[in-house]
XYZ file of C-alpha atoms in Angstrom:
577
model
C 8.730 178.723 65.713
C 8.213 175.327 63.620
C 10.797 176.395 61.583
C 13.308 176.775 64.305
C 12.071 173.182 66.275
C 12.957 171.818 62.708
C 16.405 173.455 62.469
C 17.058 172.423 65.937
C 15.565 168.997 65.497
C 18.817 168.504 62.258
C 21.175 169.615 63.923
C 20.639 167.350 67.091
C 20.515 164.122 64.944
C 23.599 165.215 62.861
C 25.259 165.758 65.951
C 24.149 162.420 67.466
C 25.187 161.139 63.806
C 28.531 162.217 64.240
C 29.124 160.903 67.692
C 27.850 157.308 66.839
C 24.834 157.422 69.162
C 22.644 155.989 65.931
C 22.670 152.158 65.224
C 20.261 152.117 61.760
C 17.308 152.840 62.317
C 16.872 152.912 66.223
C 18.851 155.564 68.520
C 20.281 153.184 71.477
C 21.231 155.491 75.169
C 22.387 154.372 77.922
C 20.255 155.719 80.748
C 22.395 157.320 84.302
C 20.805 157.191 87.031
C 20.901 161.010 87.131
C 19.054 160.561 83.902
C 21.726 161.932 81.901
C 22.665 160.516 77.902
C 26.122 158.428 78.479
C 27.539 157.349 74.964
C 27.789 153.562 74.411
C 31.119 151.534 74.781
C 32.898 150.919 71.351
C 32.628 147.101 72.071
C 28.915 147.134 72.946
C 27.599 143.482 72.981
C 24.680 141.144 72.630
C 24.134 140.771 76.575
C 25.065 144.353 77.482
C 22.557 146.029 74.835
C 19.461 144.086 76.968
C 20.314 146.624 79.724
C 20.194 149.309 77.580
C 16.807 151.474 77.131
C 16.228 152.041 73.168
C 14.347 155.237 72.483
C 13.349 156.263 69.386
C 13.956 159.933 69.483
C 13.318 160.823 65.646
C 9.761 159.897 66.560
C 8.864 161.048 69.473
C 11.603 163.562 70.516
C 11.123 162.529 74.399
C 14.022 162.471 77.027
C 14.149 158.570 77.736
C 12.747 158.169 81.754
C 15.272 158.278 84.779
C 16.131 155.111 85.701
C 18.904 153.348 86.029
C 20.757 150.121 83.923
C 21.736 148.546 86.940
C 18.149 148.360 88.761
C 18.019 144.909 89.287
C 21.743 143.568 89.769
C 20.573 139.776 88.868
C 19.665 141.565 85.158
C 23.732 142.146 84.654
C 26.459 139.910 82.705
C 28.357 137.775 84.895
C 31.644 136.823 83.824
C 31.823 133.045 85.116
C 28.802 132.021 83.198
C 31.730 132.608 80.306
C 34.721 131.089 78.911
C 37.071 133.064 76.581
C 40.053 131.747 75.230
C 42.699 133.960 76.182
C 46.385 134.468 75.520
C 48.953 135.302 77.901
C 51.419 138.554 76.408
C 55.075 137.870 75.522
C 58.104 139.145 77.244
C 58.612 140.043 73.664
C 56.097 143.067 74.269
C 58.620 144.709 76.826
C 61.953 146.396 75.323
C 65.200 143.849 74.624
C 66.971 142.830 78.100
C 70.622 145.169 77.766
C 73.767 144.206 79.412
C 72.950 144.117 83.399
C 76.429 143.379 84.841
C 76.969 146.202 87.018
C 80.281 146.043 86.261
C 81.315 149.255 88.831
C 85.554 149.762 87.600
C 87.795 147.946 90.015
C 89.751 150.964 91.081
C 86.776 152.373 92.097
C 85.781 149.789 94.376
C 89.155 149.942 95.868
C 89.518 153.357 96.523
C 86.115 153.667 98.279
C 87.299 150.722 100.319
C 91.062 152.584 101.601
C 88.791 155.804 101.854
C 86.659 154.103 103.958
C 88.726 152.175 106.304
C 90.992 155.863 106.366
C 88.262 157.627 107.368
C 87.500 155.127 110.453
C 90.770 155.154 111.163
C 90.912 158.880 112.121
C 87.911 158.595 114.221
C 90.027 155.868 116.398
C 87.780 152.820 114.697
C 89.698 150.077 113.273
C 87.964 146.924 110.612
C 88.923 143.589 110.453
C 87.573 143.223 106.972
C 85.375 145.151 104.488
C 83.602 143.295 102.008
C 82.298 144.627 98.529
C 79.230 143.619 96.559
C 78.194 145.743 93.607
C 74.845 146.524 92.451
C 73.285 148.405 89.946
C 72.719 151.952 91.462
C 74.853 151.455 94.773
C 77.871 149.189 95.937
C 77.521 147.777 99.445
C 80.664 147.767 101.379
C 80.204 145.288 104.361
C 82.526 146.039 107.267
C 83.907 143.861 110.300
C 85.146 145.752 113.327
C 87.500 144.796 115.796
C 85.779 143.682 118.980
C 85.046 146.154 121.062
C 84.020 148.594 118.724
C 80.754 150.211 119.037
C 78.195 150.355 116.383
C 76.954 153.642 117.688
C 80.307 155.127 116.708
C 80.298 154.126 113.384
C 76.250 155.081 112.578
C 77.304 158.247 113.684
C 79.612 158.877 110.955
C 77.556 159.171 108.106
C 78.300 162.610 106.859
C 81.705 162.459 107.647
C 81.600 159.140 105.390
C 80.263 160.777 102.345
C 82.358 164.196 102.769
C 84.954 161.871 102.611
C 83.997 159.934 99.549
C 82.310 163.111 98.043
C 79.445 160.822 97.192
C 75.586 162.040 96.668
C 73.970 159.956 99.693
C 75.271 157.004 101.909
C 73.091 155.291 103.936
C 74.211 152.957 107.008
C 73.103 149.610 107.810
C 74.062 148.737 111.585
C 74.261 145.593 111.626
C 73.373 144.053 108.461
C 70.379 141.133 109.197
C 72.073 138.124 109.834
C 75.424 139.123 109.479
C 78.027 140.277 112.325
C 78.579 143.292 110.192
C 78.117 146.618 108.952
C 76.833 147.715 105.595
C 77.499 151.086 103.826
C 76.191 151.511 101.042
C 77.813 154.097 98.689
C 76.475 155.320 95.020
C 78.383 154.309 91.924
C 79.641 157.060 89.852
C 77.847 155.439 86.725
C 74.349 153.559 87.445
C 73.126 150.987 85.569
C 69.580 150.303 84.265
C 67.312 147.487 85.242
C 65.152 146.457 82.514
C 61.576 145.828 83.044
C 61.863 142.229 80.882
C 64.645 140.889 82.986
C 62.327 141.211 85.966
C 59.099 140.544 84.986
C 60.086 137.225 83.338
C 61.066 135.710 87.095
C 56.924 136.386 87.501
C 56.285 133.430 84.908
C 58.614 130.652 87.093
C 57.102 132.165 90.425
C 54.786 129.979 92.416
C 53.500 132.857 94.594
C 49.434 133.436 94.428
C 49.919 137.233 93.413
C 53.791 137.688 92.453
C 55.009 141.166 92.061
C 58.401 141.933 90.290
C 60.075 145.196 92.022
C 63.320 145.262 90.151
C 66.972 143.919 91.380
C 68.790 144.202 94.916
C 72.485 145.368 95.959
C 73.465 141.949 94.907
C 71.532 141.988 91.159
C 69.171 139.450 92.395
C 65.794 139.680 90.828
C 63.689 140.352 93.659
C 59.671 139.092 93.413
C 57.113 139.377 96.482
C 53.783 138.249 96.825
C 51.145 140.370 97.649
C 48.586 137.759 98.790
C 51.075 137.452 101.602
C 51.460 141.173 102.531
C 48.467 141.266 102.441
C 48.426 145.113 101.462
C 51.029 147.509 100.486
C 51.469 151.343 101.095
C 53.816 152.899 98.790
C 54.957 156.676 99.444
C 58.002 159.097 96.698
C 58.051 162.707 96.177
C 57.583 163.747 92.734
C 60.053 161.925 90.195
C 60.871 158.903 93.051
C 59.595 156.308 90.266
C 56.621 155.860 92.080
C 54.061 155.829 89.279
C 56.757 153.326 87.563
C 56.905 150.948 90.694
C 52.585 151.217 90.303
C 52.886 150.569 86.206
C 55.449 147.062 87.252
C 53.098 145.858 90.249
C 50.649 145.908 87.301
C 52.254 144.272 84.586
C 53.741 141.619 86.899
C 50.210 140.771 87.425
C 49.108 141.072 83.839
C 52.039 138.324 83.029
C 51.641 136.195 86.051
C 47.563 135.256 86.035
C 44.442 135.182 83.758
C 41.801 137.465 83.764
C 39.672 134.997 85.268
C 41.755 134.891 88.145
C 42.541 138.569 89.309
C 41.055 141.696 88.595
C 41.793 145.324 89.016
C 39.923 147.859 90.746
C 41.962 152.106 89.811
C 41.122 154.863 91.480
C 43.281 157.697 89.989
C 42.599 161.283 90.937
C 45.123 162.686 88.534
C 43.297 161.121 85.475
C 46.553 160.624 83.646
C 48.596 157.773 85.357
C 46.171 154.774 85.211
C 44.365 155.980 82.069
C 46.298 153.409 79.895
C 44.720 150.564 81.848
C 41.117 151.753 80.421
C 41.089 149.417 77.573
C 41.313 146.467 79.808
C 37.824 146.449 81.222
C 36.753 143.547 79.191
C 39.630 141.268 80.838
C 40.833 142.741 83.750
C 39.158 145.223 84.835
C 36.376 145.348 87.885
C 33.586 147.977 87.929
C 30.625 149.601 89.680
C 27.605 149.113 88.142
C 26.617 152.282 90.328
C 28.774 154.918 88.108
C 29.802 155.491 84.762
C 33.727 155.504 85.412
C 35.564 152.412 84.711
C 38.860 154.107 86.201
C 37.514 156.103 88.945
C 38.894 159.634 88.604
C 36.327 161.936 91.387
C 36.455 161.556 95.103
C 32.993 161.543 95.343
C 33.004 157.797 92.552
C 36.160 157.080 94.702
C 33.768 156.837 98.089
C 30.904 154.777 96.399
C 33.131 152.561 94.729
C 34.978 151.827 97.905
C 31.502 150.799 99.577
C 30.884 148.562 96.767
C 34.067 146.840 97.205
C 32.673 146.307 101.070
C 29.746 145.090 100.021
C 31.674 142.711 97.727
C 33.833 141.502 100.818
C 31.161 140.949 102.878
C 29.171 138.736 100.001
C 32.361 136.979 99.461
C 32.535 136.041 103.292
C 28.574 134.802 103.208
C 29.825 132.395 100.167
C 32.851 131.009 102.245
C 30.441 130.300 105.270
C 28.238 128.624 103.300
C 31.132 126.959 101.854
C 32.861 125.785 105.214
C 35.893 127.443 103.927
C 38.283 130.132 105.732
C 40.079 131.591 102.582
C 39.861 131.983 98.666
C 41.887 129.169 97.683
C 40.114 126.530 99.633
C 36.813 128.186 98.230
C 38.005 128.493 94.640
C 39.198 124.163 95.195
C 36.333 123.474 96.775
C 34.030 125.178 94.140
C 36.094 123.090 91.306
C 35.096 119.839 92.637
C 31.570 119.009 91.211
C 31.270 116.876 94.405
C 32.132 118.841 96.949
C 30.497 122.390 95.326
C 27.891 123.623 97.539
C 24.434 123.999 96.391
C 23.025 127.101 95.116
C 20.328 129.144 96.767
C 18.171 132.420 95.706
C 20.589 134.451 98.306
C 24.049 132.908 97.419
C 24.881 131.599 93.841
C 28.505 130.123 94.153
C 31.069 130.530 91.064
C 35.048 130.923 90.920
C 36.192 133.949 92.592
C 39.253 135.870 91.012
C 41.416 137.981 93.379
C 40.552 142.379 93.544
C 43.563 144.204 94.029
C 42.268 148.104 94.298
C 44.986 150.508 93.145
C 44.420 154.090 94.347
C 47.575 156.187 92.747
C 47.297 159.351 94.777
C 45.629 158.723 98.393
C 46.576 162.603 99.285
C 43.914 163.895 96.906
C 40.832 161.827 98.529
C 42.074 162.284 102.201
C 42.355 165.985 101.319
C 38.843 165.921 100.254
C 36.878 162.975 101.479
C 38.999 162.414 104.451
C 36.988 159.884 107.156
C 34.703 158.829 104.017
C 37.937 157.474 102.622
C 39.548 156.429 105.429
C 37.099 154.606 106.768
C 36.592 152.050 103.915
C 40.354 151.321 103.447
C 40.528 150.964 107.462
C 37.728 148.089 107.182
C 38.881 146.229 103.839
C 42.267 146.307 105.129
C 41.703 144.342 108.253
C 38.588 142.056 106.833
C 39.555 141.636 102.972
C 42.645 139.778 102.672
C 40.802 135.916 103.631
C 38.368 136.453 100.412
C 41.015 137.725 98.446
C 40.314 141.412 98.113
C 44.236 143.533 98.253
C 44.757 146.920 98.640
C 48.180 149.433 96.970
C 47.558 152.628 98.187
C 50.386 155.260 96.580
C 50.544 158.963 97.581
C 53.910 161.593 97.168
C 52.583 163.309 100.320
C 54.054 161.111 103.173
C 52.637 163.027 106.035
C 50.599 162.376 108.896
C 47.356 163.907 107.635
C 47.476 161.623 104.538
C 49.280 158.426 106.017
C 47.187 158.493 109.336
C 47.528 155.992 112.659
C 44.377 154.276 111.632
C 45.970 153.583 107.928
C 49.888 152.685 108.717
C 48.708 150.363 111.100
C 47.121 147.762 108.777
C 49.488 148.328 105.986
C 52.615 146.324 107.284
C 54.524 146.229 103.953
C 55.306 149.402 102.679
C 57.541 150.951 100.261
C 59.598 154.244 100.203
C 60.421 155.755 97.285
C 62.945 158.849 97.525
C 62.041 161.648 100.043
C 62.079 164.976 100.790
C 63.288 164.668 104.645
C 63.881 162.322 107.476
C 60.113 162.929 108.733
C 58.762 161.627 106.015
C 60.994 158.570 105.651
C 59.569 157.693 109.763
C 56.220 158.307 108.302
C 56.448 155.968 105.801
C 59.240 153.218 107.100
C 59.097 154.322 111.129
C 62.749 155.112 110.581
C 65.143 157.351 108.414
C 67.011 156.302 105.283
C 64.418 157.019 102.647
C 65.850 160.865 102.424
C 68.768 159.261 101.592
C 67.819 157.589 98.440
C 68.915 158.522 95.049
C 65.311 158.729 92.791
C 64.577 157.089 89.676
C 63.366 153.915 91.118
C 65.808 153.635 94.147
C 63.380 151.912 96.829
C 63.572 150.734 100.031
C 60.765 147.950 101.028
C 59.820 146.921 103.729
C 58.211 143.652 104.486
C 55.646 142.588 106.424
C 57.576 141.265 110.246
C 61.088 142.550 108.527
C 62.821 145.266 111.330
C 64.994 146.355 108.361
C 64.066 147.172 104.889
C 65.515 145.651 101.975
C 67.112 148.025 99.116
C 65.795 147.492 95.421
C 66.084 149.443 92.339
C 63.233 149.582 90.662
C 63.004 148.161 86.913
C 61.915 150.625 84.230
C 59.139 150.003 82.276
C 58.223 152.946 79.757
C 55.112 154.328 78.876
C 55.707 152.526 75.156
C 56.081 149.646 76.671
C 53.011 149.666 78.630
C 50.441 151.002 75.425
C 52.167 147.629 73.804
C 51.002 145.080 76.763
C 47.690 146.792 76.869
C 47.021 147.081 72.880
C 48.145 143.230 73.261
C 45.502 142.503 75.698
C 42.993 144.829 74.084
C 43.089 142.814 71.175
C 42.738 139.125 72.645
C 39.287 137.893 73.303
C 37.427 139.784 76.301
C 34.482 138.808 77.883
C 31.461 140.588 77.250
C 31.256 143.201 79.791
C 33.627 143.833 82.939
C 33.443 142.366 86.098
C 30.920 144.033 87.956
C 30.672 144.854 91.802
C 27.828 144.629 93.770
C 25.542 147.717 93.338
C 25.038 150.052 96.477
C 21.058 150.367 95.259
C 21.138 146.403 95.723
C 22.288 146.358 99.240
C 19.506 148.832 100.108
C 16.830 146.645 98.457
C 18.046 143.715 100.327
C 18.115 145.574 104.006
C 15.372 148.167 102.599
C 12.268 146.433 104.459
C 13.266 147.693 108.322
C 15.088 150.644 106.818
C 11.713 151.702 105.626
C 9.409 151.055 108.226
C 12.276 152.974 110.219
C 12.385 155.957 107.860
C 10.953 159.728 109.235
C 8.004 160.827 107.587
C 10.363 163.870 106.171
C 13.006 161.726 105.225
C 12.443 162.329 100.857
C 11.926 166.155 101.499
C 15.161 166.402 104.182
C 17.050 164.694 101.578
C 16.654 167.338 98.968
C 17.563 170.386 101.182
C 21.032 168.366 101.691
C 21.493 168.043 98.379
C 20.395 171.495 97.067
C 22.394 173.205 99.476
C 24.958 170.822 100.026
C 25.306 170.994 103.472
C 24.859 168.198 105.644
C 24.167 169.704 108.558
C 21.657 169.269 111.441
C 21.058 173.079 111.871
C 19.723 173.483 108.235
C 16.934 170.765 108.693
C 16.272 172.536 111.830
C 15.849 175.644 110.005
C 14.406 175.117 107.013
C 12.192 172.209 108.121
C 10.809 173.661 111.382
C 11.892 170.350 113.559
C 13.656 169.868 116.860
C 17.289 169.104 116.926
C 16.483 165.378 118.268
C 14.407 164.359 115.347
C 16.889 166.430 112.323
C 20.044 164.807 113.861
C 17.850 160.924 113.592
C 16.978 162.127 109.965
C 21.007 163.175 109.033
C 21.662 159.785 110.521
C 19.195 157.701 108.254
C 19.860 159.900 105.500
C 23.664 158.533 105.835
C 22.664 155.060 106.157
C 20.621 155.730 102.442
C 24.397 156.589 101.090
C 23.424 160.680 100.948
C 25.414 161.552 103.214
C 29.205 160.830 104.749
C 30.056 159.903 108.652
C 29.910 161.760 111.331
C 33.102 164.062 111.927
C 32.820 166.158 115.183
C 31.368 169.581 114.668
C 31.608 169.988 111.401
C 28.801 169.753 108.981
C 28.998 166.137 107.315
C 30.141 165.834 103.907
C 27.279 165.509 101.124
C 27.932 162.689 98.855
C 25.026 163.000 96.340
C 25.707 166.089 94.089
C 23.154 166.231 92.166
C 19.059 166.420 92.560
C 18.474 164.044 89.645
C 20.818 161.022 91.160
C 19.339 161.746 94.580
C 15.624 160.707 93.260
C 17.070 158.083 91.884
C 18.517 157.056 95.310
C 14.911 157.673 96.555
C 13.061 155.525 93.909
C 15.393 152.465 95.114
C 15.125 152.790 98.976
């Protein structure tokens, strides 16, 4: 048997050798609050390595204790009590600008113009004057008609239109905003790609708080938004729309336009694959929970608590621009600047230069599939509270249906884009009106802004996946602070309310708590059952148990949604209430 401990004893410090858990002579963990061994980050530093519990396991051979790094929340790195000298990237990073003309051949521009005005001619409609503007995907034909003419007529031809021009997809704009005319906009045989550095350099000229580089219009305009101003954006595209593209420019136009002291990111990506470039930011860019071990959240269940963290961080930022007599982040972040007009400290609020959050979730299907109301609900609050203290939401999903997209969602997200879909349903769903069927793919959008009845056409610039490893190597390699920007922790906001919450708590609260999470079931019945206790006093016990963060909201008769899965995090959970 002592021969065996021994053998088994090697081979667990060569294996710990081999996966750099050993700094000389001292083995360094990081303790989870489920207990569990988490290996250390590559860039491990000075201030971080005080939160971390040192065990010397050749010694004593002793699991470290449960307990968690982020105990005490005053104990973590804060990023404004540091100044790094940082380096904004080069356009030179992104692939050479090529020739962007959109030269469409002039004999194609003038036969779809007699083919058109033909075509209305058979149908009894006659034009005064059709206008053409080319673009880079499609041409827009404007068209006059004679007075008299109705525009019903003419909306109503739009299969006959592109039978008649054999052309993949027209779409009809009746009337054109601000113009006494129609537009028809028809595909060019050849299109033309927009390149992601001709766009993203009208970012560095932009005064806009948060600008965002989509691509170029009908026209070849560069078209740039600001999403301070939306204040969030919903963005829906089957598979292959260039939705994850659109996502990857929205990011880089940020990563050009501002410092990492001034916005950071918050990813949520189910999928695991389309945000994982993005990890090695989390030194200058990146926000985290100090509650998990993800950086870019990729379970529903991380996707929940770091949405309540973000709360929590809206509703700290609003205590801080009360105290402030301030209504909004820019006045705050002036205000703060100006050692005369700074507010004092106190032990509850310390006051320092907030950067903007913009939380990306790439696939919002997966989590409403699976967390549904526990996701929903979150988004529903930030998006009507968060925009004042600077907190934005982009919320991307290929599933444009009702059940993902709901009432309570589409009505705080005014701006929204539409990438190609798969029928006219789903364009209403996204845009409350068709035309988004219509649309060609590869990064042919239609956006809508926020108070715009029409949306505008843009095709999306193309930024490859070489091109984003560059910008994030680049960034990787300036300066970063010592740790990311952390979140409020959940376990903090308990301690803080935790005095009344206790006194409140049932006597079987701890031991109700376990038979949720070992069966995970949050349901009334089963505390009824297994605990012996009226349905009055379980149902006040599922209630407090989903004020402690154990278990989700209330949906009708179904059994609520456990959001602890494990017995190890749950005493955790229990140690900090």
């Amino acid at each position: 048997d002592k021969k065996k401990k021994k053998i088994l004893l090697s081979e667990e410090i060569q294996a710990e050798d081999e996966n750099e858990y050993e700094e000389e002579e001292t083995k360094i963990r990081i303790i989870r609050k489920d207990g569990e061994k988490a290996p250390i980050p590559t860039e491990t530093n000075e201030v971080l390595k005080d939160e971390i519990k040192k065990v010397d396991l050749e010694k004593t051979g002793e699991i470290p204790p449960k307990e968690s790094i982020v105990s005490n929340q005053a104990n973590l790195p804060n990023q404004w009590d540091e100044i790094i000298n940082f380096k904004k990237p080069s356009l030179d990073l992104l692939d050479p600008t090529v020739n962007e003309d959109f030269k469409v051949a002039e004999d194609e521009l003038k036969r779809n113009a007699e083919q058109l005005k033909e075509k209305l001619k058979l149908f009894d409609i006659s034009i005064q004057d059709i206008s053409v503007t080319p673009g880079p995907v499609v041409t827009l034909y404007e068209i006059v008609p004679e007075p008299g003419v109705k525009i019903s007529r003419i909306v109503g031809l739009e299969n006959d239109i592109a039978l008649a021009l054999a052309a993949k997809g027209i779409r009809i704009i009746a009337p054109i905003p601000g113009k006494s005319a129609i537009g028809v906009e028809i595909p060019n045989a050849e299109a033309s790609l927009v390149n992601a550095r001709s766009v993203v350099g009208k970012v560095l000229d932009s005064k806009y708080e948060l600008p965002m580089a989509f691509g170029k219009t009908i026209s070849g305009d560069v078209y740039v938004t600001d999403l301070s101003k939306m204040p969030h954006l919903l963005i829906a595209g089957s598979t292959g729309s260039g939705k994850s593209v659109g996502i990857n420019m929205i990011v880089a136009s940020l990563l050009y336009a501002k410092d990492p002291a001034d916005v950071k990111l918050i990813m949520i990506d189910p999928k695991k694959i389309e945000l994982s470039f993005y990890n090695k930011l989390r030194r200058h860019y990146l926000a985290v929970s100090p509650d998990l071990e993800e950086e870019i959240i990729t379970t529903p269940q991380n996707a929940v608590l770091l949405l309540k963290s973000v709360e929590y961080e809206m509703e700290r930022r609003y205590d801080k621009l009360a105290k402030a007599g301030v209504r909004n982040i820019v006045d705050y972040n002036i205000k703060i600047a100006d050692k005369d007009k700074r507010p004092k400290d106190t032990d509850e609020i310390k006051h320092h230069h907030l950067p903007y959050l913009i939380v990306i979730i790439d696939e919002l299907a997966d989590l409403m599939i699976t967390a549904g109301k526990e996701v929903e609900e979150p988004i529903a609050r930030l998006a009507q509270l968060a925009r004042a203290v600077g907190i934005h939401l982009v919320l991307a999903t290929q599933r444009p249906s009702v059940n993902v997209i709901t009432g309570v969602i589409k009505a705080n997200f005014s701006s929204r884009i539409a990438y190609q879909v798969a029928t006219k349903i789903d364009s209403r769903t996204i845009l409350d009106m068709n035309g988004a069927e219509q649309l060609l793919g590869k990064g042919d959008m239609l956006f809508l802004p926020t108070g715009s009845p029409k949306p505008i056409r843009v095709q999306n610039a193309f930024i490859s996946t070489d091109e984003v490893e560059r910008l994030t190597n680049y960034i990787y390699s300036q300066q970063g602070y010592s740790s990311p920007y952390f979140l409020p922790s959940l376990y903090e906001k308990k301690n803080n309310t935790g005095g009344k919450f206790l006194a409140d708590l049932d006597p079987m609260f701890e031991e109700a708590a376990r038979v949720i999470v070992r069966h995970q079931q949050g349901s009334v019945s089963l505390l009824q059952r297994r605990l012996k206790l009226g349905y009055s006093r379980a149902a006040r016990i599922v209630d407090q148990l989903e004020e402690a963060g154990i278990v989700g909201p209330n949906d009708g008769s179904k059994a609520r949604s456990v959001i602890v899965e494990s017995e190890e995090q749950l005493e955790t959970i229990l140690r900090n209430l």
